[in-house]
Amino acid sequence: MVTTVVRVDGPSEPTDLDELGELGELGELGERKRLAEQGPDPRATERQHAKGKLTARERIALLLDKGSFTEVEALRRHRASGFGLEAKRPYTDGVVTGWGTVEGRTVFVYAHDFRIFGGALGEAHAQKIHKIMDLAVAAGAPLVSLNDGAGARIQEGVSALAGYGGIFSRNTRASGVIPQISVMLGPCAGGAAYSPALTDFVFAVRGISQMFITGPDVVQAVTGEEISQDGLGGADVHAGVSGVAHFVYDDEETCLAEVRFLLCLLPANNRELPPVAPGVDRADRLCDALPGLVPDEAGRSYDIRAVIEELVDEGEHMEVHAVWAPNLVCSLARLDGQVVGIVANQPAAMAGVLDITASEKGARFVQFCDAFNIPLVTLVDVPGFLPGVRQEHEGIIRRGAKLLYAYCNATVPRISVVLRKAYGGAYIVMDSRSIGADIALAWPGNEIAVMGAEGAANVVFRREIAAAEDPEETRRQKIEEYKRELVHPFYAAERGLVDDVIDPRETRSVLIRSLSMLRTKDSGLPRRKHGNPPQ
């Protein structure tokens, strides 16, 4: 656990609290609340701004609707003594907690105040967070944490460590019950980093966000590796390399605006449906551009995001983990005002194959959507799982099974559309009819098979090709034969594995009609304590 040393120099409060009684009851109350909002040292605000960072209250003001914030325990102060702590007992104890609204819907929030004790967590600080987390679960409303703290308050010893334990256990109990969003707006080191990792989404800001279990100094001392804080745990590292951060932005204002947008797509809790936002985009709109966006040749690349933008309301979607595992796209969007989760292979990255990271990314997203009643639309154009020694040795079987488990376990409405090709085990995993898709669709020209015709012909007709006078001509003939018999666009439809082969231009309207039909779907799981998903 990374710790911080409390500064005890400078004034403890700008006003002598012993003299406040002379102001009368209301005057004293007003002055104490003013002190809580201002903080113990005006210079600390200047230092925060000099780092290019907003204060905790400025961040809350950007996150919540204007004038909606109700603070809890603003006058809380720690009771610790020793190491100079008794001389510095500022109000709030370094964390601002409360609730407000985002677009009129209740949201709970806590924000570390780096101006006070460096945002370090002590006993009182932790108890304030525990209380607001408990209130969020009781009220059934999302929780947003604005993280900017230096770790455990070393002067309070094990009490600080216990405070983190209380946060972690509450994160876990709230998982799948209310949406939990972590916004990284400063340092988050040591065990403190596990709380964001337990939440549903992590937002980060370039230049000010850092997350790591052990800092650069410890890394260098133990391993000899030299690296900066940003190089070890900066926003781009966690967005593109580790996958810890789901979203990354250049500034706090944009980041918090996107948190608001995400909240508008999510239900308040797992007992509600996502909010409906009817727009101007017609449900029966034909997507005339779609046939031109997806090349007929199975090996040609294209950007699946262009397909998504053509399908969804007003072309707007919020991509999760945009730069991590880019061969699979996961997005939240609306179809006829209804929120949906979209999982799509990305031919523009690694030809759209499934690998370890893409499987884990997709599994987590599918589980989140299922937990919060968000229907799933899967756009399939997959050549298979990525082959290779490294993939096998790093556990593609075990980790690829996570995506399979997530789909099989999901009870929300599920619709899959094969756009072009779907080969082998990857076809099954990408929400095929055989693992429980409610509606399975395909475009004309689709190829659903154990493998591509070229590879299949080489295996099935190996001896005939080798014995032929003209092996290349025989191979070509056998490829055409295999396509004609097993890979033609209507083979799966004839066997009931595809419900319909549709005109690509009608994909949006077919999806909307199907989702409307499935809105009242009731599909329970067998009685059990919990499953045991692949790790």
XYZ file of N, CA, C and O in Angstrom, residues 176-293:
472
model
N -22.990 -5.591 -10.167
C -24.179 -6.142 -10.780
C -25.469 -5.677 -10.140
O -26.548 -6.114 -10.550
N -25.390 -4.815 -9.142
C -26.572 -4.281 -8.475
C -26.807 -2.834 -8.886
O -27.913 -2.444 -9.278
N -25.754 -2.011 -8.803
C -25.810 -0.640 -9.302
C -24.584 -0.406 -10.193
O -23.535 -1.013 -9.966
N -24.688 0.446 -11.191
C -23.491 0.781 -11.972
C -22.471 1.501 -11.092
O -22.823 2.396 -10.326
N -21.216 1.105 -11.224
C -20.116 1.743 -10.491
C -19.093 2.247 -11.499
O -18.602 1.470 -12.330
N -18.773 3.533 -11.406
C -17.865 4.170 -12.353
C -16.737 4.838 -11.580
O -16.990 5.589 -10.631
N -15.502 4.571 -11.968
C -14.332 5.192 -11.358
C -13.704 6.162 -12.352
O -13.488 5.806 -13.510
N -13.413 7.368 -11.876
C -12.775 8.384 -12.712
C -11.423 8.702 -12.092
O -11.352 9.177 -10.962
N -10.359 8.434 -12.828
C -9.011 8.607 -12.306
C -8.510 10.013 -12.660
O -8.289 10.332 -13.838
N -8.347 10.840 -11.638
C -8.000 12.242 -11.841
C -6.752 12.632 -11.058
O -6.570 13.796 -10.698
N -5.912 11.674 -10.782
C -4.693 11.891 -10.020
C -4.065 10.552 -9.735
O -4.338 9.554 -10.411
N -3.228 10.465 -8.719
C -2.578 9.194 -8.394
C -3.533 8.205 -7.739
O -4.462 8.589 -7.026
N -3.296 6.938 -7.990
C -4.041 5.867 -7.327
C -3.089 4.680 -7.277
O -2.896 3.983 -8.275
N -2.472 4.478 -6.114
C -1.369 3.529 -6.043
C -1.573 2.502 -4.941
O -2.344 2.705 -4.003
N -0.853 1.400 -5.070
C -0.929 0.346 -4.069
C -2.290 -0.327 -4.088
O -2.968 -0.409 -5.111
N -2.703 -0.800 -2.920
C -3.983 -1.487 -2.811
C -5.158 -0.632 -3.210
O -6.208 -1.154 -3.612
N -5.009 0.700 -3.143
C -6.102 1.600 -3.516
C -6.547 1.372 -4.958
O -7.705 1.617 -5.305
N -5.644 0.892 -5.817
C -5.975 0.700 -7.231
C -6.978 -0.428 -7.441
O -7.586 -0.526 -8.515
N -7.172 -1.273 -6.429
C -8.092 -2.387 -6.616
C -9.556 -1.957 -6.582
O -10.408 -2.641 -7.143
N -9.868 -0.851 -5.947
C -11.258 -0.404 -5.954
C -11.716 -0.046 -7.370
O -12.747 -0.554 -7.829
N -10.987 0.802 -8.119
C -11.393 1.028 -9.504
C -11.472 -0.256 -10.325
O -12.357 -0.412 -11.179
N -10.536 -1.178 -10.086
C -10.534 -2.429 -10.849
C -11.773 -3.267 -10.579
O -12.150 -4.111 -11.410
N -12.418 -3.062 -9.438
C -13.623 -3.804 -9.098
C -14.892 -3.163 -9.659
O -15.965 -3.761 -9.597
N -14.771 -1.941 -10.176
C -15.953 -1.245 -10.681
C -16.201 -1.581 -12.145
O -15.405 -2.250 -12.804
N -17.320 -1.086 -12.674
C -17.736 -1.461 -14.030
C -16.941 -0.748 -15.113
O -16.605 -1.345 -16.140
N -16.658 0.534 -14.901
C -15.947 1.314 -15.911
C -14.923 2.220 -15.235
O -15.179 2.770 -14.173
N -13.773 2.375 -15.906
C -12.706 3.246 -15.423
C -12.406 4.294 -16.494
O -12.100 3.959 -17.639
N -12.511 5.566 -16.110
C -12.174 6.691 -16.978
C -10.822 7.241 -16.538
O -10.527 7.281 -15.341
N -10.017 7.699 -17.491
C -8.705 8.256 -17.158
C -8.444 9.502 -18.000
O -9.005 9.664 -19.086
N -7.576 10.378 -17.476
C -7.218 11.622 -18.154
C -5.707 11.653 -18.360
O -4.940 11.444 -17.410
N -5.304 11.893 -19.585
C -3.875 11.935 -19.898
C -3.164 13.027 -19.098
O -3.696 14.123 -18.928
N -1.981 12.690 -18.619
C -1.149 13.668 -17.940
C -1.350 13.756 -16.447
O -0.458 14.219 -15.733
N -2.521 13.337 -15.936
C -2.763 13.456 -14.495
C -3.154 12.130 -13.850
O -3.092 12.011 -12.628
N -3.564 11.143 -14.632
C -3.991 9.860 -14.062
C -2.827 8.885 -14.009
O -2.136 8.688 -15.014
N -2.617 8.293 -12.846
C -1.640 7.208 -12.718
C -2.199 6.127 -11.789
O -2.749 6.438 -10.739
N -2.053 4.883 -12.211
C -2.461 3.743 -11.398
C -1.361 2.695 -11.448
O -0.886 2.326 -12.520
N -0.940 2.223 -10.294
C 0.007 1.114 -10.240
C 0.006 0.513 -8.842
O -0.350 1.181 -7.868
N 0.381 -0.738 -8.759
C 0.474 -1.411 -7.470
C 1.762 -1.024 -6.766
O 1.780 -0.765 -5.559
N 2.868 -1.008 -7.497
C 4.137 -0.537 -6.943
C 4.683 0.556 -7.848
O 4.695 0.402 -9.075
N 5.119 1.653 -7.268
C 5.566 2.808 -8.023
C 6.915 2.612 -8.691
O 7.605 1.605 -8.471
N 7.321 3.579 -9.526
C 8.585 3.484 -10.267
C 9.803 3.269 -9.376
O 10.719 2.525 -9.751
N 9.851 3.913 -8.203
C 11.010 3.765 -7.323
C 11.160 2.336 -6.832
O 12.268 1.783 -6.791
N 10.017 1.732 -6.452
C 10.060 0.346 -5.982
C 10.416 -0.590 -7.128
O 11.207 -1.532 -6.967
N 9.842 -0.346 -8.289
C 10.147 -1.178 -9.458
C 11.638 -1.153 -9.761
O 12.270 -2.189 -10.001
N 12.229 0.045 -9.708
C 13.656 0.158 -9.993
C 14.499 -0.546 -8.928
O 15.474 -1.232 -9.243
N 14.072 -0.384 -7.674
C 14.839 -1.008 -6.592
C 14.795 -2.528 -6.668
O 15.789 -3.209 -6.377
N 13.659 -3.074 -7.057
C 13.488 -4.530 -7.054
C 13.974 -5.171 -8.350
O 14.611 -6.229 -8.338
N 13.669 -4.536 -9.488
C 13.955 -5.165 -10.783
C 15.065 -4.473 -11.559
O 15.556 -5.025 -12.551
N 15.417 -3.245 -11.163
C 16.417 -2.497 -11.906
C 15.855 -1.759 -13.102
O 16.601 -1.060 -13.815
N 14.557 -1.874 -13.347
C 13.937 -1.209 -14.488
C 13.651 0.258 -14.146
O 13.073 0.559 -13.110
N 14.046 1.156 -15.037
C 13.773 2.577 -14.860
C 12.588 2.969 -15.734
O 12.576 2.686 -16.934
N 11.601 3.635 -15.124
C 10.405 4.021 -15.865
C 9.727 5.171 -15.137
O 9.813 5.287 -13.904
N 9.054 6.035 -15.878
C 8.334 7.162 -15.286
C 6.986 6.694 -14.766
O 6.530 5.580 -15.051
N 6.321 7.567 -14.005
C 4.989 7.226 -13.505
C 4.012 7.029 -14.656
O 3.221 6.077 -14.656
N 4.056 7.919 -15.670
C 3.160 7.766 -16.813
C 3.497 6.510 -17.611
O 2.604 5.810 -18.104
N 4.791 6.228 -17.747
C 5.193 5.040 -18.489
C 4.786 3.754 -17.803
O 4.523 2.741 -18.450
N 4.713 3.799 -16.483
C 4.337 2.619 -15.711
C 2.831 2.459 -15.607
O 2.305 1.348 -15.769
N 2.137 3.558 -15.323
C 0.695 3.435 -15.072
C -0.110 4.636 -15.506
O -1.114 4.961 -14.873
N 0.309 5.294 -16.581
C -0.426 6.445 -17.080
C -1.702 6.059 -17.812
O -1.992 4.875 -18.033
N -2.462 7.056 -18.218
C -3.766 6.826 -18.833
C -3.669 5.985 -20.102
O -4.429 5.029 -20.294
N -2.727 6.327 -20.987
C -2.631 5.594 -22.253
C -2.142 4.162 -22.042
O -2.521 3.259 -22.793
N -1.296 3.949 -21.039
C -0.841 2.593 -20.732
C -2.021 1.712 -20.353
O -2.184 0.591 -20.852
N -2.877 2.234 -19.479
C -4.008 1.417 -19.023
C -5.133 1.335 -20.053
O -5.921 0.389 -20.034
N -5.195 2.308 -20.960
C -6.217 2.246 -22.008
C -5.824 1.306 -23.139
O -6.686 0.633 -23.717
N -4.508 1.226 -23.446
C -4.094 0.463 -24.609
C -3.294 -0.784 -24.343
O -3.199 -1.655 -25.207
N -2.688 -0.893 -23.154
C -1.804 -2.031 -22.876
C -2.413 -2.980 -21.843
O -2.584 -4.178 -22.101
N -2.739 -2.455 -20.668
C -3.252 -3.323 -19.602
C -4.748 -3.581 -19.704
O -5.246 -4.596 -19.209
N -5.492 -2.656 -20.310
C -6.938 -2.797 -20.381
C -7.654 -2.411 -19.102
O -8.858 -2.624 -18.978
N -6.952 -1.803 -18.148
C -7.584 -1.392 -16.895
C -8.551 -0.233 -17.131
O -9.628 -0.172 -16.540
N -8.172 0.718 -17.992
C -9.013 1.889 -18.264
C -9.862 1.647 -19.507
O -9.355 1.237 -20.553
N -11.153 1.923 -19.393
C -12.075 1.728 -20.514
C -12.130 2.940 -21.437
O -12.397 2.801 -22.632
N -11.920 4.125 -20.866
C -12.014 5.363 -21.632
C -10.862 6.278 -21.233
O -10.487 6.334 -20.057
N -10.314 7.030 -22.186
C -9.234 7.972 -21.886
C -9.477 9.264 -22.650
O -9.906 9.242 -23.813
N -9.207 10.397 -21.981
C -9.470 11.713 -22.563
C -8.310 12.655 -22.263
O -7.466 12.381 -21.410
N -8.315 13.782 -22.955
C -7.219 14.741 -22.833
C -7.397 15.726 -21.688
O -6.438 16.363 -21.267
N -8.615 15.910 -21.204
C -8.850 16.891 -20.144
C -10.010 16.445 -19.275
O -10.827 15.600 -19.669
N -10.078 17.030 -18.074
C -11.092 16.636 -17.100
C -12.498 16.998 -17.557
O -13.448 16.244 -17.315
N -12.638 18.154 -18.190
C -13.969 18.595 -18.603
C -14.604 17.616 -19.586
O -15.772 17.219 -19.429
N -13.830 17.205 -20.602
C -14.352 16.240 -21.570
C -14.633 14.899 -20.902
O -15.659 14.255 -21.159
N -13.730 14.484 -20.035
C -13.898 13.210 -19.337
C -15.193 13.174 -18.541
O -15.985 12.235 -18.649
N -15.442 14.198 -17.758
C -16.642 14.214 -16.918
C -17.913 14.361 -17.752
O -18.968 13.823 -17.388
N -17.820 15.050 -18.894
C -18.970 15.134 -19.789
C -19.312 13.754 -20.346
O -20.496 13.398 -20.501
N -18.276 12.940 -20.634
C -18.512 11.599 -21.143
C -19.031 10.664 -20.054
O -19.797 9.734 -20.340
N -18.643 10.898 -18.813
C -19.224 10.132 -17.703
C -20.729 10.413 -17.631
O -21.538 9.488 -17.456
N -21.105 11.667 -17.782
C -22.529 12.022 -17.793
C -23.252 11.298 -18.927
O -24.358 10.771 -18.742
N -22.631 11.273 -20.110
C -23.260 10.607 -21.256
C -23.445 9.111 -20.982
O -24.506 8.540 -21.279
N -22.424 8.474 -20.404
C -22.546 7.053 -20.085
C -23.677 6.810 -19.098
O -24.474 5.875 -19.266
N -23.772 7.649 -18.082
C -24.838 7.487 -17.089
C -26.224 7.584 -17.723
O -27.175 6.928 -17.272
N -26.348 8.380 -18.780
C -27.641 8.519 -19.455
C -28.019 7.260 -20.244
O -29.179 7.112 -20.650
N -27.050 6.376 -20.460
C -27.316 5.129 -21.175
C -27.617 3.959 -20.233
O -28.070 2.908 -20.695
N -27.353 4.139 -18.953
C -27.439 3.023 -18.012
C -28.671 3.112 -17.133
O -29.112 4.219 -16.770
N -29.222 1.958 -16.741
C -30.301 1.977 -15.752
C -29.736 2.356 -14.384
O -28.530 2.271 -14.151
N -30.608 2.772 -13.484
C -30.157 3.138 -12.142
C -29.663 1.921 -11.372
O -28.747 2.030 -10.549
N -30.263 0.771 -11.658
C -29.885 -0.450 -10.937
C -30.310 -1.661 -11.747
O -30.874 -1.529 -12.844
N -30.051 -2.850 -11.201
C -30.320 -4.075 -11.952
C -31.787 -4.463 -11.980
O -32.147 -5.461 -12.609
N -32.649 -3.706 -11.327
C -34.083 -3.991 -11.351
C -34.819 -3.134 -12.365
O -36.032 -3.276 -12.532
N -34.112 -2.233 -13.020
C -34.726 -1.335 -13.987
C -34.193 -1.599 -15.388
O -33.116 -2.179 -15.552
N -34.956 -1.143 -16.376
C -34.490 -1.171 -17.753
C -33.743 0.129 -18.040
O -33.951 1.137 -17.376
N -32.861 0.127 -19.022
C -32.162 1.360 -19.371
C -33.154 2.442 -19.795
O -34.246 2.134 -20.301
N -32.814 3.709 -19.604
C -33.726 4.796 -19.969
C -33.947 4.872 -21.478
O -33.020 4.653 -22.263
N -35.166 5.155 -21.870
C -35.530 5.284 -23.284
C -35.429 6.753 -23.678
O -35.852 7.638 -22.933
N -34.869 7.006 -24.845
C -34.722 8.381 -25.321
C -35.129 8.439 -26.782
O -34.280 8.361 -27.682
N -36.428 8.510 -27.059
C -36.876 8.565 -28.461
C -36.224 9.729 -29.195
O -36.128 10.836 -28.676
N -35.729 9.440 -30.376
C -35.073 10.476 -31.162
C -35.782 10.705 -32.479
O -36.944 10.315 -32.677
N -35.086 11.324 -33.406
C -35.688 11.667 -34.692
C -35.372 10.618 -35.754
O -35.897 10.682 -36.862
N -34.528 9.654 -35.420
C -34.130 8.629 -36.380
C -35.247 7.606 -36.530
O -35.653 6.962 -35.555
N -35.738 7.403 -37.745
C -36.874 6.516 -37.975
C -36.489 5.058 -37.775
O -35.414 4.616 -38.176
N -37.408 4.310 -37.175
C -37.165 2.886 -36.941
C -37.094 2.111 -38.241
O -36.369 1.118 -38.345
N -37.827 2.539 -39.258
C -37.869 1.816 -40.530
C -36.893 2.385 -41.558
O -36.998 2.096 -42.754
N -35.929 3.183 -41.111
C -34.964 3.774 -42.039
C -34.147 2.684 -42.732
O -33.573 1.812 -42.082
N -34.080 2.754 -44.045
C -33.237 1.828 -44.785
C -31.786 2.271 -44.706
O -31.487 3.463 -44.792
N -30.894 1.321 -44.544
C -29.458 1.612 -44.459
C -28.837 1.341 -45.825
O -28.167 0.320 -46.045
N -29.048 2.265 -46.740
C -28.617 2.051 -48.124
C -27.109 1.953 -48.264
O -26.609 1.372 -49.235
N -26.377 2.519 -47.309
C -24.911 2.505 -47.420
C -24.300 1.166 -47.021
O -23.146 0.884 -47.362
N -25.048 0.336 -46.309
C -24.456 -0.888 -45.750
C -23.862 -1.830 -46.791
O -22.751 -2.339 -46.597
N -24.558 -2.133 -47.891
C -23.954 -3.075 -48.852
C -22.590 -2.614 -49.367
O -21.722 -3.450 -49.646
N -22.389 -1.304 -49.465
C -21.114 -0.794 -49.940
C -20.035 -0.732 -48.886
O -18.845 -0.608 -49.209
N -20.413 -0.817 -47.610
C -19.432 -0.732 -46.531
C -18.706 -2.048 -46.296
O -17.566 -2.057 -45.819
